[in-house]
């Protein structure tokens, strides 16, 4: 197949999705409006379009997209994220289109009088729509899209690469962890991920487990504010803000630590970082938001806690930090969950079948 993707090259989800189909032998054209943060992919024609902001910038970008698509004549055009990439898909004039809303594009975009008509149009025009959560399916149906055109395809994670292994002493040494039990968060420093709740839980964890360290992997607009809060709470000596960790280093990093936590206020399906931690055999404590309860059976393969409740979070962290057998049990059960329901290769094979069905319909 000849596939053209309109997708941000600053997202690991886009990169991994496109990489799969390139390695499967399909002819790929990738158009991004954001600079790439990854190495180039073999057998992928990559185009980066700059300046796609404001009405004039958007029209210029759309003209470039239209020209690229007309030149390479793909079989299918797939827009990941139905905000600006959906608009580019509409203005390309191409058919058939596959659309993948990611969550905030629809949930927040529908509230905007300017964005909602474009979102509605791309969703109604798409031959197939995929999303990674049942509640997102419901959101898409509210735009008048019939259920049979919407399919659940998880982004999935590579459960072979993210798998249990011995801890890396080098990683622990580089982060000055010593032998201390360590809790890791992989959520970025943005409001939706509610990192302040984690920081506020830290003092209560230290009351029972004073040697514990906390490793915050991420970046974002709230970094300075979060560091100030850590200092204010008197916990800056046990909290490590380590910045961005490349995805290829994450398996070793996760397997070198003890507990994973996510304080997110909202997730579409299961967060990739949560799934990666579970695949590595880490016990997880995550918020009971979105569809997390469909992935975590509280007390069996992890813990669910209410959003923005530092006391509840601290209680569950303390239970895990004080019980090695419980950590092992949760970790094993969590990995089994991911292997059964969120394996990257299985999900992408399902997507390839959908592409084939679109071609047959065309």
PDB file of N, CA and C in Angstrom, residues 55-154:
ATOM      1  N   UNK A  55      -4.191  32.252   9.988  1.00  0.00           N
ATOM      2  CA  UNK A  55      -4.931  31.898   8.761  1.00  0.00           C
ATOM      3  C   UNK A  55      -4.044  31.791   7.527  1.00  0.00           C
ATOM      4  N   UNK A  56      -3.138  32.744   7.346  1.00  0.00           N
ATOM      5  CA  UNK A  56      -2.283  32.722   6.155  1.00  0.00           C
ATOM      6  C   UNK A  56      -1.318  31.552   6.222  1.00  0.00           C
ATOM      7  N   UNK A  57      -0.711  31.337   7.389  1.00  0.00           N
ATOM      8  CA  UNK A  57       0.217  30.223   7.542  1.00  0.00           C
ATOM      9  C   UNK A  57      -0.453  28.881   7.306  1.00  0.00           C
ATOM     10  N   UNK A  58      -1.700  28.731   7.792  1.00  0.00           N
ATOM     11  CA  UNK A  58      -2.432  27.483   7.589  1.00  0.00           C
ATOM     12  C   UNK A  58      -2.726  27.239   6.112  1.00  0.00           C
ATOM     13  N   UNK A  59      -3.127  28.289   5.414  1.00  0.00           N
ATOM     14  CA  UNK A  59      -3.432  28.137   3.991  1.00  0.00           C
ATOM     15  C   UNK A  59      -2.182  27.779   3.197  1.00  0.00           C
ATOM     16  N   UNK A  60      -1.057  28.404   3.545  1.00  0.00           N
ATOM     17  CA  UNK A  60       0.196  28.072   2.857  1.00  0.00           C
ATOM     18  C   UNK A  60       0.600  26.631   3.131  1.00  0.00           C
ATOM     19  N   UNK A  61       0.458  26.209   4.387  1.00  0.00           N
ATOM     20  CA  UNK A  61       0.789  24.831   4.736  1.00  0.00           C
ATOM     21  C   UNK A  61      -0.116  23.854   3.997  1.00  0.00           C
ATOM     22  N   UNK A  62      -1.406  24.177   3.936  1.00  0.00           N
ATOM     23  CA  UNK A  62      -2.361  23.308   3.255  1.00  0.00           C
ATOM     24  C   UNK A  62      -2.032  23.182   1.770  1.00  0.00           C
ATOM     25  N   UNK A  63      -1.581  24.268   1.169  1.00  0.00           N
ATOM     26  CA  UNK A  63      -1.205  24.223  -0.246  1.00  0.00           C
ATOM     27  C   UNK A  63      -0.014  23.291  -0.461  1.00  0.00           C
ATOM     28  N   UNK A  64       0.943  23.327   0.464  1.00  0.00           N
ATOM     29  CA  UNK A  64       2.106  22.438   0.363  1.00  0.00           C
ATOM     30  C   UNK A  64       1.696  20.976   0.553  1.00  0.00           C
ATOM     31  N   UNK A  65       0.812  20.739   1.529  1.00  0.00           N
ATOM     32  CA  UNK A  65       0.324  19.381   1.752  1.00  0.00           C
ATOM     33  C   UNK A  65      -0.384  18.870   0.501  1.00  0.00           C
ATOM     34  N   UNK A  66      -1.242  19.708  -0.059  1.00  0.00           N
ATOM     35  CA  UNK A  66      -1.994  19.320  -1.249  1.00  0.00           C
ATOM     36  C   UNK A  66      -1.057  18.946  -2.400  1.00  0.00           C
ATOM     37  N   UNK A  67       0.018  19.709  -2.540  1.00  0.00           N
ATOM     38  CA  UNK A  67       0.978  19.462  -3.623  1.00  0.00           C
ATOM     39  C   UNK A  67       1.699  18.137  -3.411  1.00  0.00           C
ATOM     40  N   UNK A  68       2.126  17.881  -2.175  1.00  0.00           N
ATOM     41  CA  UNK A  68       2.837  16.630  -1.870  1.00  0.00           C
ATOM     42  C   UNK A  68       1.930  15.427  -2.115  1.00  0.00           C
ATOM     43  N   UNK A  69       0.695  15.523  -1.618  1.00  0.00           N
ATOM     44  CA  UNK A  69      -0.248  14.419  -1.767  1.00  0.00           C
ATOM     45  C   UNK A  69      -0.557  14.174  -3.251  1.00  0.00           C
ATOM     46  N   UNK A  70      -0.753  15.239  -4.015  1.00  0.00           N
ATOM     47  CA  UNK A  70      -1.059  15.096  -5.438  1.00  0.00           C
ATOM     48  C   UNK A  70       0.102  14.447  -6.181  1.00  0.00           C
ATOM     49  N   UNK A  71       1.325  14.745  -5.744  1.00  0.00           N
ATOM     50  CA  UNK A  71       2.494  14.198  -6.432  1.00  0.00           C
ATOM     51  C   UNK A  71       2.659  12.701  -6.178  1.00  0.00           C
ATOM     52  N   UNK A  72       2.502  12.284  -4.930  1.00  0.00           N
ATOM     53  CA  UNK A  72       2.788  10.884  -4.593  1.00  0.00           C
ATOM     54  C   UNK A  72       1.564   9.970  -4.700  1.00  0.00           C
ATOM     55  N   UNK A  73       0.361  10.552  -4.748  1.00  0.00           N
ATOM     56  CA  UNK A  73      -0.856   9.784  -4.981  1.00  0.00           C
ATOM     57  C   UNK A  73      -0.953   8.529  -4.097  1.00  0.00           C
ATOM     58  N   UNK A  74      -1.060   8.723  -2.791  1.00  0.00           N
ATOM     59  CA  UNK A  74      -1.176   7.557  -1.908  1.00  0.00           C
ATOM     60  C   UNK A  74      -2.517   6.846  -2.103  1.00  0.00           C
ATOM     61  N   UNK A  75      -2.591   5.641  -1.585  1.00  0.00           N
ATOM     62  CA  UNK A  75      -3.870   4.918  -1.581  1.00  0.00           C
ATOM     63  C   UNK A  75      -4.776   5.429  -0.464  1.00  0.00           C
ATOM     64  N   UNK A  76      -4.148   5.797   0.651  1.00  0.00           N
ATOM     65  CA  UNK A  76      -4.894   6.246   1.828  1.00  0.00           C
ATOM     66  C   UNK A  76      -4.151   7.412   2.467  1.00  0.00           C
ATOM     67  N   UNK A  77      -4.900   8.398   2.930  1.00  0.00           N
ATOM     68  CA  UNK A  77      -4.339   9.513   3.702  1.00  0.00           C
ATOM     69  C   UNK A  77      -4.821   9.361   5.136  1.00  0.00           C
ATOM     70  N   UNK A  78      -3.874   9.294   6.083  1.00  0.00           N
ATOM     71  CA  UNK A  78      -4.235   9.071   7.486  1.00  0.00           C
ATOM     72  C   UNK A  78      -3.829  10.284   8.317  1.00  0.00           C
ATOM     73  N   UNK A  79      -4.824  10.948   8.896  1.00  0.00           N
ATOM     74  CA  UNK A  79      -4.578  12.112   9.747  1.00  0.00           C
ATOM     75  C   UNK A  79      -4.602  11.693  11.209  1.00  0.00           C
ATOM     76  N   UNK A  80      -3.462  11.826  11.860  1.00  0.00           N
ATOM     77  CA  UNK A  80      -3.373  11.583  13.298  1.00  0.00           C
ATOM     78  C   UNK A  80      -3.557  12.902  14.021  1.00  0.00           C
ATOM     79  N   UNK A  81      -4.593  12.951  14.849  1.00  0.00           N
ATOM     80  CA  UNK A  81      -5.010  14.167  15.554  1.00  0.00           C
ATOM     81  C   UNK A  81      -5.888  14.969  14.593  1.00  0.00           C
ATOM     82  N   UNK A  82      -7.148  15.127  14.942  1.00  0.00           N
ATOM     83  CA  UNK A  82      -8.099  15.718  13.996  1.00  0.00           C
ATOM     84  C   UNK A  82      -8.228  17.227  14.150  1.00  0.00           C
ATOM     85  N   UNK A  83      -7.292  17.831  14.892  1.00  0.00           N
ATOM     86  CA  UNK A  83      -7.232  19.285  14.924  1.00  0.00           C
ATOM     87  C   UNK A  83      -6.586  19.781  13.646  1.00  0.00           C
ATOM     88  N   UNK A  84      -5.390  20.299  13.759  1.00  0.00           N
ATOM     89  CA  UNK A  84      -4.724  20.901  12.606  1.00  0.00           C
ATOM     90  C   UNK A  84      -4.414  19.872  11.519  1.00  0.00           C
ATOM     91  N   UNK A  85      -4.089  18.636  11.911  1.00  0.00           N
ATOM     92  CA  UNK A  85      -3.803  17.625  10.888  1.00  0.00           C
ATOM     93  C   UNK A  85      -5.088  17.185  10.172  1.00  0.00           C
ATOM     94  N   UNK A  86      -6.189  17.201  10.888  1.00  0.00           N
ATOM     95  CA  UNK A  86      -7.461  16.934  10.229  1.00  0.00           C
ATOM     96  C   UNK A  86      -7.812  18.011   9.223  1.00  0.00           C
ATOM     97  N   UNK A  87      -7.546  19.270   9.588  1.00  0.00           N
ATOM     98  CA  UNK A  87      -7.781  20.387   8.663  1.00  0.00           C
ATOM     99  C   UNK A  87      -6.922  20.230   7.412  1.00  0.00           C
ATOM    100  N   UNK A  88      -5.641  19.863   7.614  1.00  0.00           N
ATOM    101  CA  UNK A  88      -4.768  19.653   6.462  1.00  0.00           C
ATOM    102  C   UNK A  88      -5.309  18.541   5.564  1.00  0.00           C
ATOM    103  N   UNK A  89      -5.863  17.501   6.189  1.00  0.00           N
ATOM    104  CA  UNK A  89      -6.436  16.408   5.410  1.00  0.00           C
ATOM    105  C   UNK A  89      -7.627  16.868   4.584  1.00  0.00           C
ATOM    106  N   UNK A  90      -8.496  17.662   5.198  1.00  0.00           N
ATOM    107  CA  UNK A  90      -9.650  18.187   4.476  1.00  0.00           C
ATOM    108  C   UNK A  90      -9.217  19.038   3.287  1.00  0.00           C
ATOM    109  N   UNK A  91      -8.274  19.932   3.537  1.00  0.00           N
ATOM    110  CA  UNK A  91      -7.857  20.872   2.500  1.00  0.00           C
ATOM    111  C   UNK A  91      -7.000  20.211   1.425  1.00  0.00           C
ATOM    112  N   UNK A  92      -6.545  18.993   1.687  1.00  0.00           N
ATOM    113  CA  UNK A  92      -5.762  18.296   0.660  1.00  0.00           C
ATOM    114  C   UNK A  92      -6.626  17.884  -0.528  1.00  0.00           C
ATOM    115  N   UNK A  93      -7.918  17.754  -0.274  1.00  0.00           N
ATOM    116  CA  UNK A  93      -8.832  17.331  -1.321  1.00  0.00           C
ATOM    117  C   UNK A  93      -8.775  15.848  -1.624  1.00  0.00           C
ATOM    118  N   UNK A  94      -8.056  15.095  -0.785  1.00  0.00           N
ATOM    119  CA  UNK A  94      -7.829  13.672  -1.072  1.00  0.00           C
ATOM    120  C   UNK A  94      -8.920  12.807  -0.449  1.00  0.00           C
ATOM    121  N   UNK A  95      -9.122  11.658  -1.073  1.00  0.00           N
ATOM    122  CA  UNK A  95     -10.052  10.658  -0.559  1.00  0.00           C
ATOM    123  C   UNK A  95      -9.520   9.278  -0.977  1.00  0.00           C
ATOM    124  N   UNK A  96      -9.554   8.264  -0.097  1.00  0.00           N
ATOM    125  CA  UNK A  96     -10.168   8.221   1.225  1.00  0.00           C
ATOM    126  C   UNK A  96      -9.229   8.683   2.342  1.00  0.00           C
ATOM    127  N   UNK A  97      -9.842   9.158   3.419  1.00  0.00           N
ATOM    128  CA  UNK A  97      -9.117   9.610   4.602  1.00  0.00           C
ATOM    129  C   UNK A  97      -9.451   8.686   5.772  1.00  0.00           C
ATOM    130  N   UNK A  98      -8.421   8.329   6.521  1.00  0.00           N
ATOM    131  CA  UNK A  98      -8.581   7.677   7.819  1.00  0.00           C
ATOM    132  C   UNK A  98      -8.219   8.708   8.874  1.00  0.00           C
ATOM    133  N   UNK A  99      -9.012   8.806   9.933  1.00  0.00           N
ATOM    134  CA  UNK A  99      -8.772   9.820  10.968  1.00  0.00           C
ATOM    135  C   UNK A  99      -8.616   9.151  12.326  1.00  0.00           C
ATOM    136  N   UNK A 100      -7.649   9.647  13.098  1.00  0.00           N
ATOM    137  CA  UNK A 100      -7.424   9.142  14.454  1.00  0.00           C
ATOM    138  C   UNK A 100      -7.409  10.304  15.435  1.00  0.00           C
ATOM    139  N   UNK A 101      -8.551  10.588  16.091  1.00  0.00           N
ATOM    140  CA  UNK A 101      -8.526  11.581  17.169  1.00  0.00           C
ATOM    141  C   UNK A 101      -7.749  11.038  18.359  1.00  0.00           C
ATOM    142  N   UNK A 102      -7.046  11.945  19.045  1.00  0.00           N
ATOM    143  CA  UNK A 102      -6.203  11.529  20.157  1.00  0.00           C
ATOM    144  C   UNK A 102      -6.817  11.830  21.520  1.00  0.00           C
ATOM    145  N   UNK A 103      -7.882  12.580  21.562  1.00  0.00           N
ATOM    146  CA  UNK A 103      -8.512  12.886  22.846  1.00  0.00           C
ATOM    147  C   UNK A 103      -8.824  14.354  22.990  1.00  0.00           C
ATOM    148  N   UNK A 104      -7.799  15.143  23.309  1.00  0.00           N
ATOM    149  CA  UNK A 104      -8.020  16.573  23.552  1.00  0.00           C
ATOM    150  C   UNK A 104      -8.494  17.293  22.297  1.00  0.00           C
ATOM    151  N   UNK A 105      -8.102  16.809  21.109  1.00  0.00           N
ATOM    152  CA  UNK A 105      -8.539  17.449  19.870  1.00  0.00           C
ATOM    153  C   UNK A 105     -10.053  17.465  19.758  1.00  0.00           C
ATOM    154  N   UNK A 106     -10.708  16.384  20.210  1.00  0.00           N
ATOM    155  CA  UNK A 106     -12.162  16.310  20.152  1.00  0.00           C
ATOM    156  C   UNK A 106     -12.794  16.834  21.436  1.00  0.00           C
ATOM    157  N   UNK A 107     -12.277  16.401  22.573  1.00  0.00           N
ATOM    158  CA  UNK A 107     -12.901  16.766  23.852  1.00  0.00           C
ATOM    159  C   UNK A 107     -12.881  18.270  24.089  1.00  0.00           C
ATOM    160  N   UNK A 108     -11.759  18.923  23.798  1.00  0.00           N
ATOM    161  CA  UNK A 108     -11.677  20.371  23.986  1.00  0.00           C
ATOM    162  C   UNK A 108     -12.066  21.124  22.716  1.00  0.00           C
ATOM    163  N   UNK A 109     -11.762  20.540  21.547  1.00  0.00           N
ATOM    164  CA  UNK A 109     -12.080  21.203  20.294  1.00  0.00           C
ATOM    165  C   UNK A 109     -13.567  21.395  20.071  1.00  0.00           C
ATOM    166  N   UNK A 110     -14.380  20.467  20.582  1.00  0.00           N
ATOM    167  CA  UNK A 110     -15.829  20.572  20.372  1.00  0.00           C
ATOM    168  C   UNK A 110     -16.425  21.793  21.073  1.00  0.00           C
ATOM    169  N   UNK A 111     -15.692  22.321  22.044  1.00  0.00           N
ATOM    170  CA  UNK A 111     -16.181  23.492  22.782  1.00  0.00           C
ATOM    171  C   UNK A 111     -15.894  24.805  22.061  1.00  0.00           C
ATOM    172  N   UNK A 112     -15.068  24.731  21.018  1.00  0.00           N
ATOM    173  CA  UNK A 112     -14.680  25.939  20.286  1.00  0.00           C
ATOM    174  C   UNK A 112     -15.580  26.139  19.072  1.00  0.00           C
ATOM    175  N   UNK A 113     -16.286  27.278  18.979  1.00  0.00           N
ATOM    176  CA  UNK A 113     -17.129  27.543  17.811  1.00  0.00           C
ATOM    177  C   UNK A 113     -16.332  27.546  16.506  1.00  0.00           C
ATOM    178  N   UNK A 114     -15.035  27.871  16.587  1.00  0.00           N
ATOM    179  CA  UNK A 114     -14.200  27.913  15.396  1.00  0.00           C
ATOM    180  C   UNK A 114     -13.742  26.516  14.987  1.00  0.00           C
ATOM    181  N   UNK A 115     -13.352  25.686  15.967  1.00  0.00           N
ATOM    182  CA  UNK A 115     -12.788  24.375  15.664  1.00  0.00           C
ATOM    183  C   UNK A 115     -13.849  23.301  15.411  1.00  0.00           C
ATOM    184  N   UNK A 116     -14.983  23.406  16.096  1.00  0.00           N
ATOM    185  CA  UNK A 116     -15.975  22.326  16.040  1.00  0.00           C
ATOM    186  C   UNK A 116     -16.435  22.003  14.616  1.00  0.00           C
ATOM    187  N   UNK A 117     -16.727  22.986  13.752  1.00  0.00           N
ATOM    188  CA  UNK A 117     -17.173  22.630  12.392  1.00  0.00           C
ATOM    189  C   UNK A 117     -16.121  21.836  11.609  1.00  0.00           C
ATOM    190  N   UNK A 118     -14.837  22.168  11.795  1.00  0.00           N
ATOM    191  CA  UNK A 118     -13.786  21.436  11.091  1.00  0.00           C
ATOM    192  C   UNK A 118     -13.681  20.013  11.616  1.00  0.00           C
ATOM    193  N   UNK A 119     -13.770  19.861  12.943  1.00  0.00           N
ATOM    194  CA  UNK A 119     -13.700  18.525  13.530  1.00  0.00           C
ATOM    195  C   UNK A 119     -14.862  17.674  13.039  1.00  0.00           C
ATOM    196  N   UNK A 120     -16.056  18.262  13.038  1.00  0.00           N
ATOM    197  CA  UNK A 120     -17.235  17.536  12.572  1.00  0.00           C
ATOM    198  C   UNK A 120     -17.066  17.101  11.127  1.00  0.00           C
ATOM    199  N   UNK A 121     -16.526  17.983  10.301  1.00  0.00           N
ATOM    200  CA  UNK A 121     -16.407  17.674   8.878  1.00  0.00           C
ATOM    201  C   UNK A 121     -15.410  16.552   8.620  1.00  0.00           C
ATOM    202  N   UNK A 122     -14.243  16.597   9.283  1.00  0.00           N
ATOM    203  CA  UNK A 122     -13.250  15.540   9.060  1.00  0.00           C
ATOM    204  C   UNK A 122     -13.758  14.200   9.574  1.00  0.00           C
ATOM    205  N   UNK A 123     -14.459  14.195  10.708  1.00  0.00           N
ATOM    206  CA  UNK A 123     -14.957  12.947  11.264  1.00  0.00           C
ATOM    207  C   UNK A 123     -16.044  12.351  10.384  1.00  0.00           C
ATOM    208  N   UNK A 124     -16.904  13.188   9.844  1.00  0.00           N
ATOM    209  CA  UNK A 124     -17.986  12.673   8.997  1.00  0.00           C
ATOM    210  C   UNK A 124     -17.483  12.231   7.630  1.00  0.00           C
ATOM    211  N   UNK A 125     -16.399  12.843   7.193  1.00  0.00           N
ATOM    212  CA  UNK A 125     -15.868  12.489   5.875  1.00  0.00           C
ATOM    213  C   UNK A 125     -14.989  11.246   5.904  1.00  0.00           C
ATOM    214  N   UNK A 126     -14.365  10.966   7.028  1.00  0.00           N
ATOM    215  CA  UNK A 126     -13.402   9.866   7.106  1.00  0.00           C
ATOM    216  C   UNK A 126     -14.055   8.522   6.799  1.00  0.00           C
ATOM    217  N   UNK A 127     -13.351   7.719   6.011  1.00  0.00           N
ATOM    218  CA  UNK A 127     -13.845   6.379   5.692  1.00  0.00           C
ATOM    219  C   UNK A 127     -13.802   5.487   6.922  1.00  0.00           C
ATOM    220  N   UNK A 128     -12.776   5.664   7.728  1.00  0.00           N
ATOM    221  CA  UNK A 128     -12.594   4.907   8.959  1.00  0.00           C
ATOM    222  C   UNK A 128     -12.042   5.844  10.024  1.00  0.00           C
ATOM    223  N   UNK A 129     -12.493   5.681  11.241  1.00  0.00           N
ATOM    224  CA  UNK A 129     -11.971   6.439  12.377  1.00  0.00           C
ATOM    225  C   UNK A 129     -11.473   5.445  13.404  1.00  0.00           C
ATOM    226  N   UNK A 130     -10.279   5.682  13.933  1.00  0.00           N
ATOM    227  CA  UNK A 130      -9.781   4.842  15.020  1.00  0.00           C
ATOM    228  C   UNK A 130      -9.539   5.711  16.249  1.00  0.00           C
ATOM    229  N   UNK A 131      -9.718   5.129  17.407  1.00  0.00           N
ATOM    230  CA  UNK A 131      -9.379   5.799  18.666  1.00  0.00           C
ATOM    231  C   UNK A 131      -8.980   4.714  19.656  1.00  0.00           C
ATOM    232  N   UNK A 132      -8.409   5.129  20.769  1.00  0.00           N
ATOM    233  CA  UNK A 132      -7.860   4.135  21.696  1.00  0.00           C
ATOM    234  C   UNK A 132      -8.626   4.062  23.003  1.00  0.00           C
ATOM    235  N   UNK A 133      -9.902   4.492  22.987  1.00  0.00           N
ATOM    236  CA  UNK A 133     -10.698   4.438  24.209  1.00  0.00           C
ATOM    237  C   UNK A 133     -12.179   4.428  23.844  1.00  0.00           C
ATOM    238  N   UNK A 134     -12.951   3.693  24.623  1.00  0.00           N
ATOM    239  CA  UNK A 134     -14.381   3.599  24.345  1.00  0.00           C
ATOM    240  C   UNK A 134     -15.083   4.926  24.565  1.00  0.00           C
ATOM    241  N   UNK A 135     -14.638   5.692  25.537  1.00  0.00           N
ATOM    242  CA  UNK A 135     -15.318   6.977  25.733  1.00  0.00           C
ATOM    243  C   UNK A 135     -15.010   7.940  24.592  1.00  0.00           C
ATOM    244  N   UNK A 136     -13.842   7.766  23.927  1.00  0.00           N
ATOM    245  CA  UNK A 136     -13.558   8.561  22.742  1.00  0.00           C
ATOM    246  C   UNK A 136     -14.474   8.134  21.587  1.00  0.00           C
ATOM    247  N   UNK A 137     -14.758   6.862  21.499  1.00  0.00           N
ATOM    248  CA  UNK A 137     -15.721   6.391  20.500  1.00  0.00           C
ATOM    249  C   UNK A 137     -17.067   7.075  20.696  1.00  0.00           C
ATOM    250  N   UNK A 138     -17.486   7.195  21.950  1.00  0.00           N
ATOM    251  CA  UNK A 138     -18.756   7.863  22.236  1.00  0.00           C
ATOM    252  C   UNK A 138     -18.711   9.342  21.850  1.00  0.00           C
ATOM    253  N   UNK A 139     -17.577   9.989  22.109  1.00  0.00           N
ATOM    254  CA  UNK A 139     -17.431  11.400  21.741  1.00  0.00           C
ATOM    255  C   UNK A 139     -17.542  11.584  20.228  1.00  0.00           C
ATOM    256  N   UNK A 140     -16.909  10.682  19.478  1.00  0.00           N
ATOM    257  CA  UNK A 140     -16.955  10.779  18.015  1.00  0.00           C
ATOM    258  C   UNK A 140     -18.380  10.556  17.515  1.00  0.00           C
ATOM    259  N   UNK A 141     -19.113   9.633  18.120  1.00  0.00           N
ATOM    260  CA  UNK A 141     -20.480   9.359  17.694  1.00  0.00           C
ATOM    261  C   UNK A 141     -21.392  10.570  17.905  1.00  0.00           C
ATOM    262  N   UNK A 142     -21.042  11.429  18.851  1.00  0.00           N
ATOM    263  CA  UNK A 142     -21.850  12.634  19.086  1.00  0.00           C
ATOM    264  C   UNK A 142     -21.770  13.616  17.915  1.00  0.00           C
ATOM    265  N   UNK A 143     -20.807  13.412  17.028  1.00  0.00           N
ATOM    266  CA  UNK A 143     -20.700  14.241  15.825  1.00  0.00           C
ATOM    267  C   UNK A 143     -21.497  13.641  14.663  1.00  0.00           C
ATOM    268  N   UNK A 144     -22.293  12.630  14.948  1.00  0.00           N
ATOM    269  CA  UNK A 144     -23.123  12.029  13.921  1.00  0.00           C
ATOM    270  C   UNK A 144     -22.448  10.937  13.132  1.00  0.00           C
ATOM    271  N   UNK A 145     -21.358  10.396  13.653  1.00  0.00           N
ATOM    272  CA  UNK A 145     -20.632   9.329  12.962  1.00  0.00           C
ATOM    273  C   UNK A 145     -21.209   7.984  13.396  1.00  0.00           C
ATOM    274  N   UNK A 146     -21.587   7.115  12.446  1.00  0.00           N
ATOM    275  CA  UNK A 146     -22.130   5.806  12.826  1.00  0.00           C
ATOM    276  C   UNK A 146     -21.085   4.923  13.492  1.00  0.00           C
ATOM    277  N   UNK A 147     -21.535   4.104  14.414  1.00  0.00           N
ATOM    278  CA  UNK A 147     -20.630   3.276  15.215  1.00  0.00           C
ATOM    279  C   UNK A 147     -19.786   2.339  14.368  1.00  0.00           C
ATOM    280  N   UNK A 148     -20.326   1.856  13.242  1.00  0.00           N
ATOM    281  CA  UNK A 148     -19.587   0.877  12.452  1.00  0.00           C
ATOM    282  C   UNK A 148     -18.370   1.470  11.757  1.00  0.00           C
ATOM    283  N   UNK A 149     -18.256   2.794  11.717  1.00  0.00           N
ATOM    284  CA  UNK A 149     -17.071   3.405  11.110  1.00  0.00           C
ATOM    285  C   UNK A 149     -15.983   3.697  12.141  1.00  0.00           C
ATOM    286  N   UNK A 150     -16.235   3.405  13.400  1.00  0.00           N
ATOM    287  CA  UNK A 150     -15.288   3.725  14.469  1.00  0.00           C
ATOM    288  C   UNK A 150     -14.719   2.425  15.039  1.00  0.00           C
ATOM    289  N   UNK A 151     -13.390   2.358  15.132  1.00  0.00           N
ATOM    290  CA  UNK A 151     -12.725   1.139  15.599  1.00  0.00           C
ATOM    291  C   UNK A 151     -11.744   1.477  16.719  1.00  0.00           C
ATOM    292  N   UNK A 152     -11.686   0.609  17.710  1.00  0.00           N
ATOM    293  CA  UNK A 152     -10.737   0.779  18.812  1.00  0.00           C
ATOM    294  C   UNK A 152      -9.410   0.150  18.406  1.00  0.00           C
ATOM    295  N   UNK A 153      -8.409   0.983  18.228  1.00  0.00           N
ATOM    296  CA  UNK A 153      -7.045   0.523  17.958  1.00  0.00           C
ATOM    297  C   UNK A 153      -6.137   1.184  18.992  1.00  0.00           C
ATOM    298  N   UNK A 154      -5.589   0.410  19.885  1.00  0.00           N
ATOM    299  CA  UNK A 154      -4.666   0.958  20.874  1.00  0.00           C
ATOM    300  C   UNK A 154      -3.327   1.277  20.207  1.00  0.00           C
TER     301      UNK A 154
END
